[in-house]
Short mmCIF file of C-alpha atoms in Angstrom, two decimals:
data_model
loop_
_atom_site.label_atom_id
_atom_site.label_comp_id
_atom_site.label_asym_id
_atom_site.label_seq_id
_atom_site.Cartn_x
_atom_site.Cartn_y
_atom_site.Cartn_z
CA UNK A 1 24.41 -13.97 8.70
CA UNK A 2 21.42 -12.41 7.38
CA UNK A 3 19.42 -14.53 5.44
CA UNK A 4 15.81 -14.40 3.60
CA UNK A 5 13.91 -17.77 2.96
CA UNK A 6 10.50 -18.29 0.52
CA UNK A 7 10.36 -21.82 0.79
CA UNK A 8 7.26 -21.93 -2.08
CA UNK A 9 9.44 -21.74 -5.94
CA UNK A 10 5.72 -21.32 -7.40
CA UNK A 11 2.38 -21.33 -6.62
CA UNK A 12 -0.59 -21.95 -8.67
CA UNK A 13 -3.99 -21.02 -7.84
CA UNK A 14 -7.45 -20.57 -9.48
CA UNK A 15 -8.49 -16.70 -10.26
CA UNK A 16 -10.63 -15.63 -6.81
CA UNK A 17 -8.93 -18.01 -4.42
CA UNK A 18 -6.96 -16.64 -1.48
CA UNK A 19 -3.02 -17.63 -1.54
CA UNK A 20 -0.47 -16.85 1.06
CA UNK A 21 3.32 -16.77 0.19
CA UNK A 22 5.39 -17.31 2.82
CA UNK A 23 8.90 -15.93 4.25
CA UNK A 24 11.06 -16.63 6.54
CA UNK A 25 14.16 -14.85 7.73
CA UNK A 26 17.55 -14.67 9.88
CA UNK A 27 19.20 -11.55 11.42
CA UNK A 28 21.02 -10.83 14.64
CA UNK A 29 20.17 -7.13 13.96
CA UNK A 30 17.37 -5.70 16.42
CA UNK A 31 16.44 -2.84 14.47
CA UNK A 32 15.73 -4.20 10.80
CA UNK A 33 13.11 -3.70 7.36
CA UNK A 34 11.43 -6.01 5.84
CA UNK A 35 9.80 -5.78 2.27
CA UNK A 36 7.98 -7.37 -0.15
CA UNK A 37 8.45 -6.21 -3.84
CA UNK A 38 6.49 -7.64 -6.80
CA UNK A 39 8.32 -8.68 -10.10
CA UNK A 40 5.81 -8.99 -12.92
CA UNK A 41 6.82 -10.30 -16.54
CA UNK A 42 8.17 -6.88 -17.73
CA UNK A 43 10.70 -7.45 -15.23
CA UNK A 44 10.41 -4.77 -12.95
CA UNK A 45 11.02 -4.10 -9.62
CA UNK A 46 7.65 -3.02 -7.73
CA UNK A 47 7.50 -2.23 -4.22
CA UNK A 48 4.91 -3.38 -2.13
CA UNK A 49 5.09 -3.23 1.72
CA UNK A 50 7.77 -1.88 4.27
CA UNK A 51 7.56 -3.00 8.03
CA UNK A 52 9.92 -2.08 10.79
CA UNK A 53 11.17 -4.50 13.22
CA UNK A 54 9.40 -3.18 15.91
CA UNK A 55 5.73 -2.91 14.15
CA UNK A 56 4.32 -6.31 14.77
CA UNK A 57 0.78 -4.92 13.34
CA UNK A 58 -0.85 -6.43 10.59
CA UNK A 59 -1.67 -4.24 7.61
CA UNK A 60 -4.06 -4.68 5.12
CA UNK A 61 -4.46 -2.83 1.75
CA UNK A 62 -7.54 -4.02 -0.89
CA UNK A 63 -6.33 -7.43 -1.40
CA UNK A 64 -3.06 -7.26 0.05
CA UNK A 65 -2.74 -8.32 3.76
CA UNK A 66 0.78 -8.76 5.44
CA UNK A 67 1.44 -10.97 8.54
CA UNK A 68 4.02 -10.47 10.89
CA UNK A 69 5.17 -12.26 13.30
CA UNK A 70 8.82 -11.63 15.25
CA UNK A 71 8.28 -15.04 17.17
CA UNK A 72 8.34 -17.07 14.25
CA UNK A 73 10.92 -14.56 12.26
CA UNK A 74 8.01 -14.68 9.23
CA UNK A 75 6.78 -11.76 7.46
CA UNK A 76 3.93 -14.10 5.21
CA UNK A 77 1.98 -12.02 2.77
CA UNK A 78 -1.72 -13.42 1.47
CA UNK A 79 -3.43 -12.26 -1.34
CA UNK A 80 -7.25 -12.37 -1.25
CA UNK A 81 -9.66 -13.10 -4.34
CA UNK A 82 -6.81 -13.59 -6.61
CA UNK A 83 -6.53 -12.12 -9.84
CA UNK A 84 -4.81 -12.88 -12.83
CA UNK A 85 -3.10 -9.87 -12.86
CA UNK A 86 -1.63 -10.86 -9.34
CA UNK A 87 0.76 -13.52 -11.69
CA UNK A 88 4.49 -12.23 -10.67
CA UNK A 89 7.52 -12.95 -8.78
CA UNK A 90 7.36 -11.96 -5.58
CA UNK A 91 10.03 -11.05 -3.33
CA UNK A 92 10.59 -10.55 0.19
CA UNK A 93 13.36 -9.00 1.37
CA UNK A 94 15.55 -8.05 4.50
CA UNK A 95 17.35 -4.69 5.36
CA UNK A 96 20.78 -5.50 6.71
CA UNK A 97 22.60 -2.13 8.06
CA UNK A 98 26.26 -2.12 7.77
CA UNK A 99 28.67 0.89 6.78
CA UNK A 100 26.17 3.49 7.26
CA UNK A 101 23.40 2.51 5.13
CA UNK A 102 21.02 -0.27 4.26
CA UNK A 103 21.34 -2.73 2.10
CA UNK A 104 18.15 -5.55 1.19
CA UNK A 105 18.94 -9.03 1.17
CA UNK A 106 16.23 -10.87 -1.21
CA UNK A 107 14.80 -14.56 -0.82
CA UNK A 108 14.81 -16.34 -3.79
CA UNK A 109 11.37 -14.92 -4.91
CA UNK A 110 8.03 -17.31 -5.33
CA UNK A 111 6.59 -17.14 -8.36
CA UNK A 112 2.36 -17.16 -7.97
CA UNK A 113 0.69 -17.91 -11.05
CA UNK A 114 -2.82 -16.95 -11.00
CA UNK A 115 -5.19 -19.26 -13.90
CA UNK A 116 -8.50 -17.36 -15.07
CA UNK B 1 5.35 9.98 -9.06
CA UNK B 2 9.50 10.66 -9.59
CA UNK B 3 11.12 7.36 -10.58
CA UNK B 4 14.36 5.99 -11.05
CA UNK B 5 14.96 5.67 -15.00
CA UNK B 6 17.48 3.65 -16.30
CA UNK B 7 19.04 3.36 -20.02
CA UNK B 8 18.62 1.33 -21.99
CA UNK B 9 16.69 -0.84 -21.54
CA UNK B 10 18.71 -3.68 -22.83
CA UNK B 11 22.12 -4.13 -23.95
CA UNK B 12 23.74 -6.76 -26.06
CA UNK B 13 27.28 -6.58 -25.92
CA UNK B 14 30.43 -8.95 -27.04
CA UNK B 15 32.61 -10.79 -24.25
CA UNK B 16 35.69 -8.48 -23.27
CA UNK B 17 34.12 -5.14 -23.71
CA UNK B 18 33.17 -2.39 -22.05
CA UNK B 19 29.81 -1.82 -20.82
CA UNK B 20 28.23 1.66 -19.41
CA UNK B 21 25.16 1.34 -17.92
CA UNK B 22 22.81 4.43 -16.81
CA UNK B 23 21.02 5.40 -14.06
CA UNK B 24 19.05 8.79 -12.80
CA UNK B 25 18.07 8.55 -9.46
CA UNK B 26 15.45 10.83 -8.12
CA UNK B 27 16.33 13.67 -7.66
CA UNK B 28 16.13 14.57 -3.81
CA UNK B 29 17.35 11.14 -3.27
CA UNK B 30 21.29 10.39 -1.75
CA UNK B 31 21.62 6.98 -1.75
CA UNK B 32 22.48 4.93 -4.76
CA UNK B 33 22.29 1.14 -5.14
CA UNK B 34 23.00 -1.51 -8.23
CA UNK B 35 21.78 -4.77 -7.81
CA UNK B 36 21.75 -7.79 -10.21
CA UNK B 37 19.53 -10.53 -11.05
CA UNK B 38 20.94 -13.40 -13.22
CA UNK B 39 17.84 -14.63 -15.69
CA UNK B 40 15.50 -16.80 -12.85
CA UNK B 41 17.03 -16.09 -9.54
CA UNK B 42 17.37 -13.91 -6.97
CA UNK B 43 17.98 -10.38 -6.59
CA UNK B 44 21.82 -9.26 -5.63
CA UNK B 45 23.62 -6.78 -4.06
CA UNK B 46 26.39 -5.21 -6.08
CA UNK B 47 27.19 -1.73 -4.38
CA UNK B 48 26.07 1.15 -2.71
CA UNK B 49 27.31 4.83 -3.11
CA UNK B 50 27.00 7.59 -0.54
CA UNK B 51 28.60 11.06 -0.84
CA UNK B 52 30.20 10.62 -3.63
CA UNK B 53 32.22 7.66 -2.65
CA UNK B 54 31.34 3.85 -2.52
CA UNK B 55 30.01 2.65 0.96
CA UNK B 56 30.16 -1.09 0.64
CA UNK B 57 30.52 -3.35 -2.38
CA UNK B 58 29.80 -7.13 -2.84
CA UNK B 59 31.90 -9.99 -3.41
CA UNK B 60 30.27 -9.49 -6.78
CA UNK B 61 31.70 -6.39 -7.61
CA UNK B 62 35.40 -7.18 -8.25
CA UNK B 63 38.31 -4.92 -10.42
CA UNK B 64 36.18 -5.26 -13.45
CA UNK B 65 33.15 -3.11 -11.98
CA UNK B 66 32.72 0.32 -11.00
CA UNK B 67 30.36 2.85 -10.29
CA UNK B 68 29.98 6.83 -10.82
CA UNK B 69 28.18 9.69 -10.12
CA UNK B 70 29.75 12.52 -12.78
CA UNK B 71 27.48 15.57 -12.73
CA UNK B 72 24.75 14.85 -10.10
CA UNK B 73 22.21 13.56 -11.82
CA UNK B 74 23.45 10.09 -13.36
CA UNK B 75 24.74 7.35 -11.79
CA UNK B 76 26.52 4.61 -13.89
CA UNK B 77 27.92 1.12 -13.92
CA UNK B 78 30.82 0.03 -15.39
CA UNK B 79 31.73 -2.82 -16.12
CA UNK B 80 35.08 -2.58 -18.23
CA UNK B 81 35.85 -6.54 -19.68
CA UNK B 82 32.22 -8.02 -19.97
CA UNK B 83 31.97 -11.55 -19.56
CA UNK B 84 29.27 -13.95 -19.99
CA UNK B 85 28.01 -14.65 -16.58
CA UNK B 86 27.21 -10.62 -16.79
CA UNK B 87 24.32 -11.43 -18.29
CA UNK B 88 22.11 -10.37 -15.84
CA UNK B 89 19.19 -7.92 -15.67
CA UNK B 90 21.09 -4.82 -13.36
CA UNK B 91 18.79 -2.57 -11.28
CA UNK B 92 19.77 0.30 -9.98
CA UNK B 93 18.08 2.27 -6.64
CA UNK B 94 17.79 5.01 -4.80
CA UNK B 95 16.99 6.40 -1.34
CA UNK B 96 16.77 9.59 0.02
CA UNK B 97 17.59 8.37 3.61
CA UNK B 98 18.87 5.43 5.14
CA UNK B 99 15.18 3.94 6.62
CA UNK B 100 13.21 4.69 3.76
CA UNK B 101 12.17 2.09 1.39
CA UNK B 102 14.20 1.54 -2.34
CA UNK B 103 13.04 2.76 -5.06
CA UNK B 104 14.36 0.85 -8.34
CA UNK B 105 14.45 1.33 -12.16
CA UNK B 106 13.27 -0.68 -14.32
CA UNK B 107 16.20 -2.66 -15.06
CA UNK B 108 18.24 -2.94 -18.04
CA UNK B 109 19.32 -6.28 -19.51
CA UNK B 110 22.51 -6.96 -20.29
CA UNK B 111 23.47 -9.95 -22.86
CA UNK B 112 26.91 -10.48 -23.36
CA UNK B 113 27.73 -12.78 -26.32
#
């Protein structure tokens, strides 16, 4: 079965340190997504990275960076310089294709609180 | 940007009613999710809809629950005898093809009472 692991609940780290949040996940598929979405307090929903299954190339974006790495099934995303503003739920998720369309399964979401 | 925008925002509602909850997708866009996330934990599954007709629901979405597209622009969630373990913030998405990325609402929050 498809499954999506984010071993860290929460994280806390000091404004301008670097933190990486890390995922883990299952799938027998060979061609699969993965995602990371943010969830800050207002609750929403905000996407931050897709990678394909066969795109093992890091990507980088300001801040953002995104590791993966198919021999280790982990898609680990670090955040550089930390802001306070980074303070969310983030959630990394898995595309799982079945009856013609995708659907995400979500890890349990690690919660990063960044102090000032 | 287009965004998915979803009314209202939140909903209080007493056990054993019904619930309608709203969705428009954007517009180019022809696949439509609902997933749930219980207060604290992780983001669900509920359904996806493809031409008009459901393509694969969750153990989650049972007799009580069901979805609609009525004049291709909204797409709603029913949910006809609430209970409390509905209370859940619901999020509904939308693709325009199969390997692009979601693209959800902002939620609405349902509390059931």
């Amino acid at each position: 079965a498809q499954k999506v692991t984010q071993a860290q609940t929460e994280i806390s780290v000091v404004e301008k340190e670097d933190v990486t949040l890390d995922c883990v996940y299952e799938t027998r598929d060979t061609t699969y997504y993965l995602f990371w979405y943010k969830q800050p307090p207002s609750g929403e929903l905000v996407f931050l990275i897709r990678r394909n299954s066969f795109d093992e190339q890091n990507e980088i974006s300001g801040r953002y960076s995104w590791n993966f790495q198919k021999s280790t099934s982990s898609f680990n995303f670090t955040i550089t310089a930390s802001q306070v503003v980074d303070s969310a739920v983030y959630f990394c998720a898995l595309s799982e294709y079945s009856s013609g369309t995708y659907k995400y399964i979500f890890g349990t979401g690690t919660r990063l609180k960044v102090l000032a | 940007e287009p965004e998915v925008t979803q009314t209202p925002s939140h909903q209080v509602t007493q056990m054993g009613q019904e619930v309608i909850l709203r969705c428009v997708p954007i517009s180019n866009h022809l696949y439509f999710y609902w997933y749930r996330q219980i207060l604290g934990q992780k983001v669900e599954f509920l359904v996806s809809f493809y031409n008009n007709e459901i393509s694969e629901k969750s153990e989650i979405f049972d007799d009580q629950f069901s979805v609609e597209r009525p004049d291709g622009s909204n797409f709603t969630l029913k949910i006809r005898s609430t209970k409390l373990e509905d209370s859940a913030m619901y999020f509904c998405a939308s693709t325009r093809d199969r390997d692009s990325p979601l693209h959800f609402g902002n939620g609405t929050r349902l509390t059931v009472t």
